[in-house]
Amino acid sequence: MSYIRFFAMIITASIVMYAVMYLNSYALDHVFYSQTRMWMTFLMVSTMAVIMLGFMLNMYTNRKANIAIVLGAIVVFGGSLALVRSQSTVDDVSYMRAMIPHHSIALLTSERAQISDPRVRELADEIIAAQEKEIAEMKALIADLEAGSSTPAASENR
């Protein structure tokens, strides 16, 4: 079995996993590129590469290549975990681009959950109002920052 096919599976799985992470967004305009989700994709894919290789070891018999794949996966896993945990690559705009899809999940869950207790419904409605306000504020801040504005226009609405 060709190792090219193995790496094609890994690359395809990476793209699909990253995209699938956005399926629980409430609205399409809440989908933004997220560095954190990218690092999480690498974290999952590096784990999956070792598992897939283990299950298909009889098809991939080059010992040196297999060791290289496992070692590479360990390096990618460690680097991705460090990036996810440290958030060292995340700046102002990156932070908000990651938080909008995160807040969108809260909107989806709060609106569509089968809530029967009025206290829980009240809490869910408060969460909806807060998340909608914060998403709008983050979008405004992103626009300001990308336009090069140093005026905190969106924070004046707080």
mmCIF file with all atom_site columns, C-alpha atoms in Angstrom:
data_model
loop_
_atom_site.group_PDB
_atom_site.id
_atom_site.type_symbol
_atom_site.label_atom_id
_atom_site.label_alt_id
_atom_site.label_comp_id
_atom_site.label_asym_id
_atom_site.label_entity_id
_atom_site.label_seq_id
_atom_site.pdbx_PDB_ins_code
_atom_site.Cartn_x
_atom_site.Cartn_y
_atom_site.Cartn_z
_atom_site.occupancy
_atom_site.B_iso_or_equiv
_atom_site.pdbx_formal_charge
_atom_site.auth_seq_id
_atom_site.auth_comp_id
_atom_site.auth_asym_id
_atom_site.auth_atom_id
_atom_site.pdbx_PDB_model_num
ATOM 1   C CA . MET A 1 1   ? 0.000   0.000  0.000  1.00 0.00 ? 1   MET A CA 1
ATOM 2   C CA . SER A 1 2   ? 1.363   3.379  -0.956 1.00 0.00 ? 2   SER A CA 1
ATOM 3   C CA . TYR A 1 3   ? 2.302   5.828  1.778  1.00 0.00 ? 3   TYR A CA 1
ATOM 4   C CA . ILE A 1 4   ? 1.110   8.579  -0.569 1.00 0.00 ? 4   ILE A CA 1
ATOM 5   C CA . ARG A 1 5   ? -2.400  7.233  -0.114 1.00 0.00 ? 5   ARG A CA 1
ATOM 6   C CA . PHE A 1 6   ? -1.934  7.229  3.671  1.00 0.00 ? 6   PHE A CA 1
ATOM 7   C CA . PHE A 1 7   ? -0.884  10.882 3.662  1.00 0.00 ? 7   PHE A CA 1
ATOM 8   C CA . ALA A 1 8   ? -3.726  11.741 1.271  1.00 0.00 ? 8   ALA A CA 1
ATOM 9   C CA . MET A 1 9   ? -6.137  10.212 3.819  1.00 0.00 ? 9   MET A CA 1
ATOM 10  C CA . ILE A 1 10  ? -4.549  12.252 6.617  1.00 0.00 ? 10  ILE A CA 1
ATOM 11  C CA . ILE A 1 11  ? -4.712  15.504 4.638  1.00 0.00 ? 11  ILE A CA 1
ATOM 12  C CA . THR A 1 12  ? -8.314  14.851 3.572  1.00 0.00 ? 12  THR A CA 1
ATOM 13  C CA . ALA A 1 13  ? -9.290  13.986 7.137  1.00 0.00 ? 13  ALA A CA 1
ATOM 14  C CA . SER A 1 14  ? -7.644  17.211 8.362  1.00 0.00 ? 14  SER A CA 1
ATOM 15  C CA . ILE A 1 15  ? -9.657  19.367 5.992  1.00 0.00 ? 15  ILE A CA 1
ATOM 16  C CA . VAL A 1 16  ? -12.893 17.534 6.773  1.00 0.00 ? 16  VAL A CA 1
ATOM 17  C CA . MET A 1 17  ? -12.321 17.652 10.567 1.00 0.00 ? 17  MET A CA 1
ATOM 18  C CA . TYR A 1 18  ? -11.618 21.376 10.500 1.00 0.00 ? 18  TYR A CA 1
ATOM 19  C CA . ALA A 1 19  ? -14.780 22.033 8.478  1.00 0.00 ? 19  ALA A CA 1
ATOM 20  C CA . VAL A 1 20  ? -16.916 19.725 10.608 1.00 0.00 ? 20  VAL A CA 1
ATOM 21  C CA . MET A 1 21  ? -15.992 21.728 13.726 1.00 0.00 ? 21  MET A CA 1
ATOM 22  C CA . TYR A 1 22  ? -18.103 24.564 12.323 1.00 0.00 ? 22  TYR A CA 1
ATOM 23  C CA . LEU A 1 23  ? -21.281 22.544 11.768 1.00 0.00 ? 23  LEU A CA 1
ATOM 24  C CA . ASN A 1 24  ? -22.544 23.491 15.212 1.00 0.00 ? 24  ASN A CA 1
ATOM 25  C CA . SER A 1 25  ? -22.368 27.209 14.424 1.00 0.00 ? 25  SER A CA 1
ATOM 26  C CA . TYR A 1 26  ? -25.725 28.911 14.713 1.00 0.00 ? 26  TYR A CA 1
ATOM 27  C CA . ALA A 1 27  ? -25.344 31.051 11.598 1.00 0.00 ? 27  ALA A CA 1
ATOM 28  C CA . LEU A 1 28  ? -23.067 31.020 8.579  1.00 0.00 ? 28  LEU A CA 1
ATOM 29  C CA . ASP A 1 29  ? -21.820 34.536 9.321  1.00 0.00 ? 29  ASP A CA 1
ATOM 30  C CA . HIS A 1 30  ? -20.469 33.211 12.626 1.00 0.00 ? 30  HIS A CA 1
ATOM 31  C CA . VAL A 1 31  ? -17.910 31.050 10.800 1.00 0.00 ? 31  VAL A CA 1
ATOM 32  C CA . PHE A 1 32  ? -14.445 32.578 10.983 1.00 0.00 ? 32  PHE A CA 1
ATOM 33  C CA . TYR A 1 33  ? -10.988 31.063 10.611 1.00 0.00 ? 33  TYR A CA 1
ATOM 34  C CA . SER A 1 34  ? -9.759  30.031 14.038 1.00 0.00 ? 34  SER A CA 1
ATOM 35  C CA . GLN A 1 35  ? -6.140  29.290 14.857 1.00 0.00 ? 35  GLN A CA 1
ATOM 36  C CA . THR A 1 36  ? -7.248  27.380 17.938 1.00 0.00 ? 36  THR A CA 1
ATOM 37  C CA . ARG A 1 37  ? -9.483  25.126 15.838 1.00 0.00 ? 37  ARG A CA 1
ATOM 38  C CA . MET A 1 38  ? -6.604  24.624 13.409 1.00 0.00 ? 38  MET A CA 1
ATOM 39  C CA . TRP A 1 39  ? -4.287  23.537 16.232 1.00 0.00 ? 39  TRP A CA 1
ATOM 40  C CA . MET A 1 40  ? -7.076  21.253 17.539 1.00 0.00 ? 40  MET A CA 1
ATOM 41  C CA . THR A 1 41  ? -7.354  19.747 14.052 1.00 0.00 ? 41  THR A CA 1
ATOM 42  C CA . PHE A 1 42  ? -3.617  18.992 14.046 1.00 0.00 ? 42  PHE A CA 1
ATOM 43  C CA . LEU A 1 43  ? -3.937  17.530 17.540 1.00 0.00 ? 43  LEU A CA 1
ATOM 44  C CA . MET A 1 44  ? -6.728  15.193 16.426 1.00 0.00 ? 44  MET A CA 1
ATOM 45  C CA . VAL A 1 45  ? -5.103  14.292 13.111 1.00 0.00 ? 45  VAL A CA 1
ATOM 46  C CA . SER A 1 46  ? -1.769  13.420 14.701 1.00 0.00 ? 46  SER A CA 1
ATOM 47  C CA . THR A 1 47  ? -3.595  11.070 17.059 1.00 0.00 ? 47  THR A CA 1
ATOM 48  C CA . MET A 1 48  ? -5.643  9.645  14.213 1.00 0.00 ? 48  MET A CA 1
ATOM 49  C CA . ALA A 1 49  ? -2.522  9.037  12.095 1.00 0.00 ? 49  ALA A CA 1
ATOM 50  C CA . VAL A 1 50  ? -1.051  6.762  14.756 1.00 0.00 ? 50  VAL A CA 1
ATOM 51  C CA . ILE A 1 51  ? -4.359  4.930  15.258 1.00 0.00 ? 51  ILE A CA 1
ATOM 52  C CA . MET A 1 52  ? -4.909  4.488  11.507 1.00 0.00 ? 52  MET A CA 1
ATOM 53  C CA . LEU A 1 53  ? -1.361  3.276  11.017 1.00 0.00 ? 53  LEU A CA 1
ATOM 54  C CA . GLY A 1 54  ? -1.807  0.811  13.865 1.00 0.00 ? 54  GLY A CA 1
ATOM 55  C CA . PHE A 1 55  ? -4.989  -0.620 12.372 1.00 0.00 ? 55  PHE A CA 1
ATOM 56  C CA . MET A 1 56  ? -3.469  -0.830 8.889  1.00 0.00 ? 56  MET A CA 1
ATOM 57  C CA . LEU A 1 57  ? 0.040   -1.902 9.865  1.00 0.00 ? 57  LEU A CA 1
ATOM 58  C CA . ASN A 1 58  ? -0.201  -5.003 7.690  1.00 0.00 ? 58  ASN A CA 1
ATOM 59  C CA . MET A 1 59  ? -0.682  -2.711 4.656  1.00 0.00 ? 59  MET A CA 1
ATOM 60  C CA . TYR A 1 60  ? 2.207   -0.381 5.570  1.00 0.00 ? 60  TYR A CA 1
ATOM 61  C CA . THR A 1 61  ? 5.229   -2.567 6.174  1.00 0.00 ? 61  THR A CA 1
ATOM 62  C CA . ASN A 1 62  ? 8.145   -0.146 5.829  1.00 0.00 ? 62  ASN A CA 1
ATOM 63  C CA . ARG A 1 63  ? 9.388   -0.078 9.422  1.00 0.00 ? 63  ARG A CA 1
ATOM 64  C CA . LYS A 1 64  ? 11.457  3.117  8.982  1.00 0.00 ? 64  LYS A CA 1
ATOM 65  C CA . ALA A 1 65  ? 8.527   4.963  7.385  1.00 0.00 ? 65  ALA A CA 1
ATOM 66  C CA . ASN A 1 66  ? 6.190   3.783  10.149 1.00 0.00 ? 66  ASN A CA 1
ATOM 67  C CA . ILE A 1 67  ? 8.581   4.947  12.860 1.00 0.00 ? 67  ILE A CA 1
ATOM 68  C CA . ALA A 1 68  ? 8.924   8.296  11.055 1.00 0.00 ? 68  ALA A CA 1
ATOM 69  C CA . ILE A 1 69  ? 5.120   8.645  10.909 1.00 0.00 ? 69  ILE A CA 1
ATOM 70  C CA . VAL A 1 70  ? 4.745   7.887  14.624 1.00 0.00 ? 70  VAL A CA 1
ATOM 71  C CA . LEU A 1 71  ? 7.589   10.235 15.591 1.00 0.00 ? 71  LEU A CA 1
ATOM 72  C CA . GLY A 1 72  ? 6.207   12.945 13.289 1.00 0.00 ? 72  GLY A CA 1
ATOM 73  C CA . ALA A 1 73  ? 2.763   12.500 14.821 1.00 0.00 ? 73  ALA A CA 1
ATOM 74  C CA . ILE A 1 74  ? 4.241   12.831 18.322 1.00 0.00 ? 74  ILE A CA 1
ATOM 75  C CA . VAL A 1 75  ? 6.004   16.069 17.327 1.00 0.00 ? 75  VAL A CA 1
ATOM 76  C CA . VAL A 1 76  ? 2.825   17.470 15.695 1.00 0.00 ? 76  VAL A CA 1
ATOM 77  C CA . PHE A 1 77  ? 0.771   16.411 18.737 1.00 0.00 ? 77  PHE A CA 1
ATOM 78  C CA . GLY A 1 78  ? 3.192   18.069 21.168 1.00 0.00 ? 78  GLY A CA 1
ATOM 79  C CA . GLY A 1 79  ? 3.455   21.252 19.119 1.00 0.00 ? 79  GLY A CA 1
ATOM 80  C CA . SER A 1 80  ? -0.288  21.480 18.598 1.00 0.00 ? 80  SER A CA 1
ATOM 81  C CA . LEU A 1 81  ? -0.995  20.855 22.269 1.00 0.00 ? 81  LEU A CA 1
ATOM 82  C CA . ALA A 1 82  ? 1.493   23.557 23.236 1.00 0.00 ? 82  ALA A CA 1
ATOM 83  C CA . LEU A 1 83  ? -0.149  26.024 20.819 1.00 0.00 ? 83  LEU A CA 1
ATOM 84  C CA . VAL A 1 84  ? -3.671  25.183 22.008 1.00 0.00 ? 84  VAL A CA 1
ATOM 85  C CA . ARG A 1 85  ? -2.756  25.453 25.667 1.00 0.00 ? 85  ARG A CA 1
ATOM 86  C CA . SER A 1 86  ? -0.573  28.579 25.392 1.00 0.00 ? 86  SER A CA 1
ATOM 87  C CA . GLN A 1 87  ? -2.651  30.480 22.811 1.00 0.00 ? 87  GLN A CA 1
ATOM 88  C CA . SER A 1 88  ? 0.674   32.152 21.976 1.00 0.00 ? 88  SER A CA 1
ATOM 89  C CA . THR A 1 89  ? -0.231  32.728 18.317 1.00 0.00 ? 89  THR A CA 1
ATOM 90  C CA . VAL A 1 90  ? -3.599  34.297 19.111 1.00 0.00 ? 90  VAL A CA 1
ATOM 91  C CA . ASP A 1 91  ? -3.754  38.088 18.907 1.00 0.00 ? 91  ASP A CA 1
ATOM 92  C CA . ASP A 1 92  ? -6.725  40.466 19.248 1.00 0.00 ? 92  ASP A CA 1
ATOM 93  C CA . VAL A 1 93  ? -8.380  39.664 15.912 1.00 0.00 ? 93  VAL A CA 1
ATOM 94  C CA . SER A 1 94  ? -7.536  35.954 16.081 1.00 0.00 ? 94  SER A CA 1
ATOM 95  C CA . TYR A 1 95  ? -9.077  35.796 19.540 1.00 0.00 ? 95  TYR A CA 1
ATOM 96  C CA . MET A 1 96  ? -12.359 37.288 18.341 1.00 0.00 ? 96  MET A CA 1
ATOM 97  C CA . ARG A 1 97  ? -12.412 35.141 15.183 1.00 0.00 ? 97  ARG A CA 1
ATOM 98  C CA . ALA A 1 98  ? -12.161 32.105 17.471 1.00 0.00 ? 98  ALA A CA 1
ATOM 99  C CA . MET A 1 99  ? -14.696 33.381 19.987 1.00 0.00 ? 99  MET A CA 1
ATOM 100 C CA . ILE A 1 100 ? -17.485 34.160 17.507 1.00 0.00 ? 100 ILE A CA 1
ATOM 101 C CA . PRO A 1 101 ? -17.983 30.500 16.491 1.00 0.00 ? 101 PRO A CA 1
ATOM 102 C CA . HIS A 1 102 ? -17.680 29.554 20.173 1.00 0.00 ? 102 HIS A CA 1
ATOM 103 C CA . HIS A 1 103 ? -20.443 31.999 21.122 1.00 0.00 ? 103 HIS A CA 1
ATOM 104 C CA . SER A 1 104 ? -22.457 30.765 18.150 1.00 0.00 ? 104 SER A CA 1
ATOM 105 C CA . ILE A 1 105 ? -22.563 27.286 19.691 1.00 0.00 ? 105 ILE A CA 1
ATOM 106 C CA . ALA A 1 106 ? -24.139 28.800 22.808 1.00 0.00 ? 106 ALA A CA 1
ATOM 107 C CA . LEU A 1 107 ? -26.783 30.455 20.617 1.00 0.00 ? 107 LEU A CA 1
ATOM 108 C CA . LEU A 1 108 ? -27.573 27.208 18.811 1.00 0.00 ? 108 LEU A CA 1
ATOM 109 C CA . THR A 1 109 ? -27.866 25.238 22.030 1.00 0.00 ? 109 THR A CA 1
ATOM 110 C CA . SER A 1 110 ? -29.804 27.909 23.920 1.00 0.00 ? 110 SER A CA 1
ATOM 111 C CA . GLU A 1 111 ? -32.323 28.425 21.140 1.00 0.00 ? 111 GLU A CA 1
ATOM 112 C CA . ARG A 1 112 ? -32.897 24.847 20.057 1.00 0.00 ? 112 ARG A CA 1
ATOM 113 C CA . ALA A 1 113 ? -32.644 22.854 23.278 1.00 0.00 ? 113 ALA A CA 1
ATOM 114 C CA . GLN A 1 114 ? -35.921 21.338 24.447 1.00 0.00 ? 114 GLN A CA 1
ATOM 115 C CA . ILE A 1 115 ? -36.102 23.387 27.630 1.00 0.00 ? 115 ILE A CA 1
ATOM 116 C CA . SER A 1 116 ? -39.251 22.971 29.721 1.00 0.00 ? 116 SER A CA 1
ATOM 117 C CA . ASP A 1 117 ? -38.315 24.531 33.065 1.00 0.00 ? 117 ASP A CA 1
ATOM 118 C CA . PRO A 1 118 ? -39.089 28.286 32.974 1.00 0.00 ? 118 PRO A CA 1
ATOM 119 C CA . ARG A 1 119 ? -35.990 29.099 35.042 1.00 0.00 ? 119 ARG A CA 1
ATOM 120 C CA . VAL A 1 120 ? -33.757 27.303 32.580 1.00 0.00 ? 120 VAL A CA 1
ATOM 121 C CA . ARG A 1 121 ? -35.572 28.976 29.648 1.00 0.00 ? 121 ARG A CA 1
ATOM 122 C CA . GLU A 1 122 ? -35.008 32.364 31.276 1.00 0.00 ? 122 GLU A CA 1
ATOM 123 C CA . LEU A 1 123 ? -31.311 31.589 31.663 1.00 0.00 ? 123 LEU A CA 1
ATOM 124 C CA . ALA A 1 124 ? -31.109 30.396 28.042 1.00 0.00 ? 124 ALA A CA 1
ATOM 125 C CA . ASP A 1 125 ? -32.794 33.603 26.849 1.00 0.00 ? 125 ASP A CA 1
ATOM 126 C CA . GLU A 1 126 ? -30.309 35.681 28.844 1.00 0.00 ? 126 GLU A CA 1
ATOM 127 C CA . ILE A 1 127 ? -27.462 33.709 27.282 1.00 0.00 ? 127 ILE A CA 1
ATOM 128 C CA . ILE A 1 128 ? -28.917 34.309 23.802 1.00 0.00 ? 128 ILE A CA 1
ATOM 129 C CA . ALA A 1 129 ? -29.134 38.066 24.401 1.00 0.00 ? 129 ALA A CA 1
ATOM 130 C CA . ALA A 1 130 ? -25.601 38.222 25.827 1.00 0.00 ? 130 ALA A CA 1
ATOM 131 C CA . GLN A 1 131 ? -24.046 36.113 23.058 1.00 0.00 ? 131 GLN A CA 1
ATOM 132 C CA . GLU A 1 132 ? -25.774 38.061 20.276 1.00 0.00 ? 132 GLU A CA 1
ATOM 133 C CA . LYS A 1 133 ? -24.534 41.326 21.787 1.00 0.00 ? 133 LYS A CA 1
ATOM 134 C CA . GLU A 1 134 ? -21.002 40.010 22.187 1.00 0.00 ? 134 GLU A CA 1
ATOM 135 C CA . ILE A 1 135 ? -20.875 38.597 18.641 1.00 0.00 ? 135 ILE A CA 1
ATOM 136 C CA . ALA A 1 136 ? -21.966 41.968 17.247 1.00 0.00 ? 136 ALA A CA 1
ATOM 137 C CA . GLU A 1 137 ? -19.355 43.720 19.379 1.00 0.00 ? 137 GLU A CA 1
ATOM 138 C CA . MET A 1 138 ? -16.604 41.357 18.247 1.00 0.00 ? 138 MET A CA 1
ATOM 139 C CA . LYS A 1 139 ? -17.548 41.786 14.578 1.00 0.00 ? 139 LYS A CA 1
ATOM 140 C CA . ALA A 1 140 ? -17.371 45.568 15.007 1.00 0.00 ? 140 ALA A CA 1
ATOM 141 C CA . LEU A 1 141 ? -13.999 45.324 16.748 1.00 0.00 ? 141 LEU A CA 1
ATOM 142 C CA . ILE A 1 142 ? -12.636 43.069 14.009 1.00 0.00 ? 142 ILE A CA 1
ATOM 143 C CA . ALA A 1 143 ? -13.763 45.577 11.372 1.00 0.00 ? 143 ALA A CA 1
ATOM 144 C CA . ASP A 1 144 ? -12.166 48.451 13.324 1.00 0.00 ? 144 ASP A CA 1
ATOM 145 C CA . LEU A 1 145 ? -8.895  46.628 13.882 1.00 0.00 ? 145 LEU A CA 1
ATOM 146 C CA . GLU A 1 146 ? -8.654  45.379 10.298 1.00 0.00 ? 146 GLU A CA 1
ATOM 147 C CA . ALA A 1 147 ? -9.308  48.907 9.065  1.00 0.00 ? 147 ALA A CA 1
ATOM 148 C CA . GLY A 1 148 ? -6.385  50.074 11.185 1.00 0.00 ? 148 GLY A CA 1
ATOM 149 C CA . SER A 1 149 ? -8.491  52.034 13.610 1.00 0.00 ? 149 SER A CA 1
ATOM 150 C CA . SER A 1 150 ? -7.109  52.448 17.090 1.00 0.00 ? 150 SER A CA 1
ATOM 151 C CA . THR A 1 151 ? -10.348 53.937 18.378 1.00 0.00 ? 151 THR A CA 1
ATOM 152 C CA . PRO A 1 152 ? -12.190 51.446 20.586 1.00 0.00 ? 152 PRO A CA 1
ATOM 153 C CA . ALA A 1 153 ? -15.545 52.091 18.829 1.00 0.00 ? 153 ALA A CA 1
ATOM 154 C CA . ALA A 1 154 ? -17.177 48.793 19.712 1.00 0.00 ? 154 ALA A CA 1
ATOM 155 C CA . SER A 1 155 ? -16.185 48.976 23.368 1.00 0.00 ? 155 SER A CA 1
ATOM 156 C CA . GLU A 1 156 ? -18.036 52.275 23.722 1.00 0.00 ? 156 GLU A CA 1
ATOM 157 C CA . ASN A 1 157 ? -21.270 50.278 23.439 1.00 0.00 ? 157 ASN A CA 1
ATOM 158 C CA . ARG A 1 158 ? -20.591 48.442 26.705 1.00 0.00 ? 158 ARG A CA 1
#
